[in-house]
């Protein structure tokens, strides 16, 4: 088995360190290459993996290839490089690049997989959605699932669902970060230090989400457990409802889906 990473930045690093730690692949089986070579050299040194001398060499020597550069770099793949992935499993984490555009760059790959990870993947707490171009063999499914397992949880979806998945789990971390910041800003105006308010909000978020996951209760049931009639939480939630919180989120998700659809359409 040989697995090659084209792009050796944040996400590739998270995957490489994760799969080596879990023993999914050995360091001798993994190689990488980057644009300037800087990140690939650093990752090769840190993880003890092979540094390829060119993208073509990596493509010729790998039977699984992970595309982990920026989405626009897909257009720099030459015909020779694309054809060098003959018989390989091609896995892409590029935002907004759909299966047909990946297939067109790598026409001879044995199968193509599109993955939408999210930023908590950097600490192994991410969630990824993935779709295969063609029904996978058991071995290929195993490769994809064990690789994504290094980043956190993973779920298979249909390609058309990738837009809404992008809105929910791809953009989701930014929504949570922004929410924490708004809470901390508001708390500061009531005399709590911003750093302490941020910590309280972070720990509240971690605890609440873990409770929701472990209890298996519906979000609405957990809301009811916190709210007492005319109490403090009731006052807070009523204020949010009167500002049409739900409608605001619906609109945000709608805009994100639209933008994702727009970005995945070929230019011109
Ligand atoms: N980070 C996330 O959590 C996350 C979440 C969802 C999706 N993604 C997707 O994951 C991909 C990588 O994101 P990232 O955060 O890891 O980016 P990043 O840290 O900026 O890394 C980008 C990598 O691409 C390399 N590169 C640049 N030009 C290249 C070229 N022409 N050929 C080969 N490699 C080239 C860079 O190499 P040098 O710097 O050494 O030149 C670097 O190793 C993106 O497509 C993004 O859409 C990331």
Tab-separated table of C-alpha atoms and ligand atoms in Angstrom:
chain	number	residue	atom	x	y	z
A	1	UNK	CA	0.000	0.000	0.000
A	2	UNK	CA	1.339	3.467	-0.831
A	3	UNK	CA	-0.495	6.661	-0.066
A	4	UNK	CA	0.608	10.052	-1.396
A	5	UNK	CA	-0.458	13.531	-0.285
A	6	UNK	CA	-0.416	16.392	-2.783
A	7	UNK	CA	-0.470	19.358	-0.403
A	8	UNK	CA	1.068	19.090	3.060
A	9	UNK	CA	-0.623	21.914	4.990
A	10	UNK	CA	-2.907	21.886	8.024
A	11	UNK	CA	-5.340	19.261	6.867
A	12	UNK	CA	-2.776	16.895	5.327
A	13	UNK	CA	-0.748	17.130	8.541
A	14	UNK	CA	-3.810	16.222	10.640
A	15	UNK	CA	-4.548	13.215	8.423
A	16	UNK	CA	-0.930	12.013	8.246
A	17	UNK	CA	-0.302	12.291	12.003
A	18	UNK	CA	-3.692	10.671	12.703
A	19	UNK	CA	-3.254	7.666	10.400
A	20	UNK	CA	0.290	7.044	11.623
A	21	UNK	CA	-0.774	7.296	15.270
A	22	UNK	CA	-3.638	4.857	14.702
A	23	UNK	CA	-1.360	2.520	12.737
A	24	UNK	CA	-3.621	2.661	9.660
A	25	UNK	CA	-0.506	3.079	7.512
A	26	UNK	CA	3.199	2.903	8.359
A	27	UNK	CA	5.443	5.901	7.693
A	28	UNK	CA	7.224	3.968	4.894
A	29	UNK	CA	3.923	3.775	3.015
A	30	UNK	CA	3.241	7.522	3.062
A	31	UNK	CA	4.730	10.279	0.920
A	32	UNK	CA	3.987	13.934	0.334
A	33	UNK	CA	4.705	16.878	-1.934
A	34	UNK	CA	3.672	20.534	-1.740
A	35	UNK	CA	3.886	23.684	-3.849
A	36	UNK	CA	7.026	25.471	-2.643
A	37	UNK	CA	8.157	22.302	-0.854
A	38	UNK	CA	8.260	24.086	2.514
A	39	UNK	CA	5.278	22.378	4.187
A	40	UNK	CA	6.079	18.999	2.634
A	41	UNK	CA	9.672	19.132	3.976
A	42	UNK	CA	8.353	20.039	7.431
A	43	UNK	CA	5.748	17.252	7.405
A	44	UNK	CA	8.218	14.722	6.077
A	45	UNK	CA	10.622	15.553	8.938
A	46	UNK	CA	7.919	15.631	11.608
A	47	UNK	CA	6.163	12.413	10.585
A	48	UNK	CA	9.121	10.501	9.111
A	49	UNK	CA	7.324	10.090	5.773
A	50	UNK	CA	8.863	10.186	2.316
A	51	UNK	CA	9.317	13.530	0.562
A	52	UNK	CA	8.580	13.080	-3.145
A	53	UNK	CA	10.641	15.013	-5.642
A	54	UNK	CA	7.675	15.930	-7.866
A	55	UNK	CA	3.910	15.537	-8.134
A	56	UNK	CA	4.458	13.206	-11.080
A	57	UNK	CA	6.775	10.963	-9.081
A	58	UNK	CA	4.275	10.851	-6.216
A	59	UNK	CA	1.393	10.034	-8.555
A	60	UNK	CA	3.398	7.272	-10.245
A	61	UNK	CA	4.370	5.709	-6.920
A	62	UNK	CA	1.068	5.895	-4.989
A	63	UNK	CA	-1.987	3.705	-5.280
A	64	UNK	CA	-4.028	6.052	-3.104
A	65	UNK	CA	-3.675	9.797	-3.699
A	66	UNK	CA	-5.016	12.499	-1.388
A	67	UNK	CA	-5.521	15.965	-2.872
A	68	UNK	CA	-4.973	18.376	0.034
A	69	UNK	CA	-3.968	21.613	-1.671
A	70	UNK	CA	-6.222	24.628	-2.274
A	71	UNK	CA	-9.185	24.111	-4.611
A	72	UNK	CA	-7.703	26.391	-7.320
A	73	UNK	CA	-4.586	24.193	-7.548
A	74	UNK	CA	-6.662	21.448	-9.169
A	75	UNK	CA	-6.406	23.472	-12.383
A	76	UNK	CA	-2.588	23.164	-12.299
A	77	UNK	CA	-2.714	19.353	-12.669
A	78	UNK	CA	-1.263	18.570	-16.100
A	79	UNK	CA	-2.562	15.896	-18.450
A	80	UNK	CA	0.534	13.791	-17.767
A	81	UNK	CA	0.018	14.062	-13.994
A	82	UNK	CA	-3.693	13.310	-14.325
A	83	UNK	CA	-2.995	10.177	-16.349
A	84	UNK	CA	-0.323	9.074	-13.856
A	85	UNK	CA	-3.103	8.389	-11.333
A	86	UNK	CA	-4.141	5.418	-13.520
A	87	UNK	CA	-5.648	2.725	-11.283
A	88	UNK	CA	-5.304	4.827	-8.114
A	89	UNK	CA	-7.969	5.716	-5.590
A	90	UNK	CA	-8.256	9.495	-5.668
A	91	UNK	CA	-9.481	11.214	-2.498
A	92	UNK	CA	-10.092	14.963	-2.516
A	93	UNK	CA	-10.714	17.277	0.439
A	94	UNK	CA	-10.954	20.356	-1.804
A	95	UNK	CA	-13.905	22.569	-0.954
A	96	UNK	CA	-16.325	23.088	-3.846
A	97	UNK	CA	-14.626	20.811	-6.409
A	98	UNK	CA	-17.208	18.244	-7.455
A	99	UNK	CA	-16.773	14.651	-8.624
A	100	UNK	CA	-17.011	15.465	-12.371
A	101	UNK	CA	-14.254	18.110	-12.088
A	102	UNK	CA	-12.042	15.679	-10.139
A	103	UNK	CA	-12.721	12.916	-12.685
A	104	UNK	CA	-11.875	15.236	-15.529
A	105	UNK	CA	-8.454	15.999	-13.967
A	106	UNK	CA	-7.802	12.305	-13.161
A	107	UNK	CA	-9.588	10.370	-15.948
A	108	UNK	CA	-7.939	7.006	-15.215
A	109	UNK	CA	-8.297	6.837	-11.431
A	110	UNK	CA	-10.027	3.619	-10.253
A	111	UNK	CA	-12.500	5.601	-8.162
A	112	UNK	CA	-12.874	9.174	-6.945
A	113	UNK	CA	-13.963	10.264	-3.477
A	114	UNK	CA	-14.989	13.735	-2.445
A	115	UNK	CA	-14.667	14.657	1.223
A	116	UNK	CA	-15.916	17.691	3.145
A	117	UNK	CA	-14.005	17.842	6.437
A	118	UNK	CA	-14.174	20.679	8.970
A	119	UNK	CA	-11.568	22.580	10.968
A	120	UNK	CA	-11.813	20.615	14.258
A	121	UNK	CA	-10.266	17.795	12.179
A	122	UNK	CA	-6.966	19.477	13.064
A	123	UNK	CA	-7.326	18.057	16.598
A	124	UNK	CA	-9.034	14.786	15.651
A	125	UNK	CA	-12.473	16.127	16.657
A	126	UNK	CA	-13.795	16.930	13.218
A	127	UNK	CA	-16.669	15.540	11.243
A	128	UNK	CA	-16.382	14.683	7.558
A	129	UNK	CA	-18.963	13.834	4.935
A	130	UNK	CA	-17.872	11.869	1.876
A	131	UNK	CA	-19.259	10.519	-1.364
A	132	UNK	CA	-17.856	8.045	-3.874
A	133	UNK	CA	-18.172	8.528	-7.607
A	134	UNK	CA	-18.777	4.779	-8.100
A	135	UNK	CA	-19.822	2.102	-5.607
A	136	UNK	CA	-16.550	1.289	-3.800
A	137	UNK	CA	-14.896	-2.050	-3.182
A	138	UNK	CA	-14.724	-3.071	0.479
A	139	UNK	CA	-10.992	-2.310	0.466
A	140	UNK	CA	-11.478	1.213	-0.903
A	141	UNK	CA	-14.251	1.924	1.589
A	142	UNK	CA	-11.932	0.714	4.354
A	143	UNK	CA	-9.138	3.051	3.167
A	144	UNK	CA	-11.459	6.073	3.124
A	145	UNK	CA	-13.133	5.328	6.430
A	146	UNK	CA	-9.882	4.591	8.251
A	147	UNK	CA	-8.324	7.766	6.858
A	148	UNK	CA	-11.295	9.899	7.901
A	149	UNK	CA	-11.395	8.146	11.275
A	150	UNK	CA	-8.082	9.891	11.953
A	151	UNK	CA	-9.902	13.230	11.683
A	152	UNK	CA	-12.947	12.376	13.829
A	153	UNK	CA	-16.398	11.136	12.822
A	154	UNK	CA	-17.466	10.544	9.208
A	155	UNK	CA	-20.720	9.999	7.331
A	156	UNK	CA	-21.451	8.973	3.748
A	157	UNK	CA	-23.786	11.257	1.767
A	158	UNK	CA	-24.913	11.713	-1.847
A	159	UNK	CA	-23.004	14.284	-3.847
A	160	UNK	CA	-26.017	16.683	-4.184
A	161	UNK	CA	-26.151	16.767	-0.364
A	162	UNK	CA	-22.624	18.202	-0.234
A	163	UNK	CA	-23.978	21.778	-0.459
A	164	UNK	CA	-26.107	21.499	2.662
A	165	UNK	CA	-23.376	19.477	4.396
A	166	UNK	CA	-20.986	22.335	3.642
A	167	UNK	CA	-23.427	24.781	5.256
A	168	UNK	CA	-23.952	22.610	8.358
A	169	UNK	CA	-20.602	21.038	9.219
A	170	UNK	CA	-18.164	22.884	6.935
A	171	UNK	CA	-19.310	26.384	7.946
A	172	UNK	CA	-20.606	25.217	11.352
A	173	UNK	CA	-17.409	25.818	13.344
A	174	UNK	CA	-17.420	29.506	12.312
A	175	UNK	CA	-21.037	29.831	13.506
A	176	UNK	CA	-20.124	28.381	16.913
A	177	UNK	CA	-17.006	30.574	17.202
A	178	UNK	CA	-18.997	33.673	16.282
A	179	UNK	CA	-21.724	32.770	18.774
A	180	UNK	CA	-19.187	32.376	21.605
A	181	UNK	CA	-17.699	35.754	20.710
A	182	UNK	CA	-21.111	37.500	20.731
A	183	UNK	CA	-21.879	35.998	24.160
A	184	UNK	CA	-18.474	37.089	25.505
A	185	UNK	CA	-18.931	40.624	24.088
A	186	UNK	CA	-22.359	40.895	25.731
A	187	UNK	CA	-21.018	39.538	29.036
A	188	UNK	CA	-18.231	42.124	28.999
A	189	UNK	CA	-20.779	44.944	28.939
A	190	UNK	CA	-22.135	43.487	32.209
A	191	UNK	CA	-18.795	43.586	33.998
A	192	UNK	CA	-17.272	40.161	33.253
A	193	UNK	CA	-13.729	40.085	31.838
A	194	UNK	CA	-13.830	39.097	28.153
A	195	UNK	CA	-11.359	36.199	28.643
A	196	UNK	CA	-13.339	34.756	31.569
A	197	UNK	CA	-16.623	35.178	29.679
A	198	UNK	CA	-15.088	33.376	26.696
A	199	UNK	CA	-13.946	30.490	28.908
A	200	UNK	CA	-17.393	30.202	30.530
A	201	UNK	CA	-19.048	30.175	27.105
A	202	UNK	CA	-16.567	27.604	25.713
A	203	UNK	CA	-17.004	25.217	28.653
A	204	UNK	CA	-20.778	25.668	28.487
A	205	UNK	CA	-20.697	24.783	24.802
A	206	UNK	CA	-18.490	21.707	25.305
A	207	UNK	CA	-20.573	20.437	28.247
A	208	UNK	CA	-23.927	21.083	26.587
A	209	UNK	CA	-22.976	19.414	23.323
A	210	UNK	CA	-21.467	16.417	25.118
A	211	UNK	CA	-24.671	16.138	27.214
A	212	UNK	CA	-26.785	16.239	24.058
A	213	UNK	CA	-24.612	13.546	22.437
A	214	UNK	CA	-24.455	11.248	25.474
A	215	UNK	CA	-28.090	11.587	26.588
A	216	UNK	CA	-29.531	10.990	23.136
A	217	UNK	CA	-32.298	13.453	24.041
A	218	UNK	CA	-33.738	15.804	21.447
A	219	UNK	CA	-32.396	19.377	21.527
A	220	UNK	CA	-35.934	20.617	22.273
A	221	UNK	CA	-36.214	18.286	25.310
A	222	UNK	CA	-32.946	19.594	26.693
A	223	UNK	CA	-34.113	23.188	26.201
A	224	UNK	CA	-37.244	22.383	28.219
A	225	UNK	CA	-35.100	20.968	31.029
A	226	UNK	CA	-33.279	24.294	31.426
A	227	UNK	CA	-36.259	26.632	31.064
A	228	UNK	CA	-38.652	27.331	33.905
A	229	UNK	CA	-41.737	29.493	33.274
A	230	UNK	CA	-40.923	33.164	33.655
A	231	UNK	CA	-37.391	32.317	34.742
A	232	UNK	CA	-34.099	33.761	33.560
A	233	UNK	CA	-33.535	31.350	30.613
A	234	UNK	CA	-37.141	31.938	29.549
A	235	UNK	CA	-36.463	35.688	29.384
A	236	UNK	CA	-33.313	35.139	27.323
A	237	UNK	CA	-34.928	32.707	24.851
A	238	UNK	CA	-38.049	34.838	24.442
A	239	UNK	CA	-35.847	37.785	23.496
A	240	UNK	CA	-33.993	35.657	20.912
A	241	UNK	CA	-37.297	34.350	19.523
A	242	UNK	CA	-38.714	37.857	19.195
A	243	UNK	CA	-35.621	38.745	17.129
A	244	UNK	CA	-36.542	35.803	14.866
A	245	UNK	CA	-33.462	33.790	15.658
A	246	UNK	CA	-34.787	30.732	13.850
A	247	UNK	CA	-35.540	32.690	10.649
A	248	UNK	CA	-32.052	34.249	10.750
A	249	UNK	CA	-30.448	30.804	10.882
A	250	UNK	CA	-32.700	29.453	8.108
A	251	UNK	CA	-31.675	32.399	5.925
A	252	UNK	CA	-27.971	31.930	6.714
A	253	UNK	CA	-28.111	28.237	5.774
A	254	UNK	CA	-30.009	29.118	2.574
A	255	UNK	CA	-27.336	31.685	1.614
A	256	UNK	CA	-24.533	29.202	2.323
A	257	UNK	CA	-26.172	26.493	0.180
A	258	UNK	CA	-26.643	29.006	-2.654
A	259	UNK	CA	-23.044	30.147	-2.442
A	260	UNK	CA	-21.764	26.571	-2.396
A	261	UNK	CA	-23.839	25.773	-5.509
A	262	UNK	CA	-22.542	28.915	-7.210
A	263	UNK	CA	-18.881	28.052	-6.429
A	264	UNK	CA	-19.209	24.501	-7.738
A	265	UNK	CA	-20.462	25.665	-11.163
A	266	UNK	CA	-17.690	25.830	-13.777
A	267	UNK	CA	-16.569	29.426	-14.479
A	268	UNK	CA	-17.611	31.097	-17.672
B	1	LIG	N1	-8.282	23.046	7.104
B	1	LIG	C1	-9.483	22.520	7.192
B	1	LIG	O1	-9.960	22.171	8.276
B	1	LIG	C2	-10.310	22.274	5.957
B	1	LIG	C3	-11.688	22.087	6.050
B	1	LIG	C4	-12.415	21.808	4.887
B	1	LIG	C5	-11.774	21.716	3.651
B	1	LIG	N2	-10.435	21.931	3.596
B	1	LIG	C6	-9.777	21.832	2.306
B	1	LIG	O2	-8.506	21.235	2.467
B	1	LIG	C7	-7.588	21.760	1.540
B	1	LIG	C8	-6.285	22.100	2.243
B	1	LIG	O3	-6.542	23.016	3.283
B	1	LIG	P1	-5.423	23.366	4.352
B	1	LIG	O4	-6.103	24.104	5.441
B	1	LIG	O5	-4.615	22.154	4.683
B	1	LIG	O6	-4.528	24.385	3.491
B	1	LIG	P2	-3.031	24.910	3.748
B	1	LIG	O7	-2.627	24.645	5.164
B	1	LIG	O8	-2.934	26.278	3.218
B	1	LIG	O9	-2.145	23.927	2.820
B	1	LIG	C9	-2.158	24.030	1.422
B	1	LIG	C10	-1.087	23.093	0.894
B	1	LIG	O10	-1.108	23.127	-0.529
B	1	LIG	C11	0.237	23.173	-0.975
B	1	LIG	N3	0.306	23.685	-2.337
B	1	LIG	C12	0.233	24.968	-2.775
B	1	LIG	N4	0.362	24.998	-4.121
B	1	LIG	C13	0.495	23.715	-4.535
B	1	LIG	C14	0.693	23.084	-5.791
B	1	LIG	N5	0.698	23.802	-6.929
B	1	LIG	N6	0.829	21.734	-5.827
B	1	LIG	C15	0.822	20.992	-4.702
B	1	LIG	N7	0.639	21.535	-3.477
B	1	LIG	C16	0.480	22.870	-3.388
B	1	LIG	C17	0.924	24.076	0.035
B	1	LIG	O11	2.317	23.893	-0.075
B	1	LIG	P3	3.435	25.012	0.313
B	1	LIG	O12	2.807	25.945	1.290
B	1	LIG	O13	4.562	24.225	0.895
B	1	LIG	O14	3.767	25.674	-0.974
B	1	LIG	C18	0.343	23.468	1.320
B	1	LIG	O15	1.027	22.281	1.650
B	1	LIG	C19	-8.256	22.979	0.898
B	1	LIG	O16	-8.603	22.633	-0.429
B	1	LIG	C20	-9.513	23.197	1.698
B	1	LIG	O17	-10.601	23.531	0.844
B	1	LIG	C21	-9.698	22.224	4.703
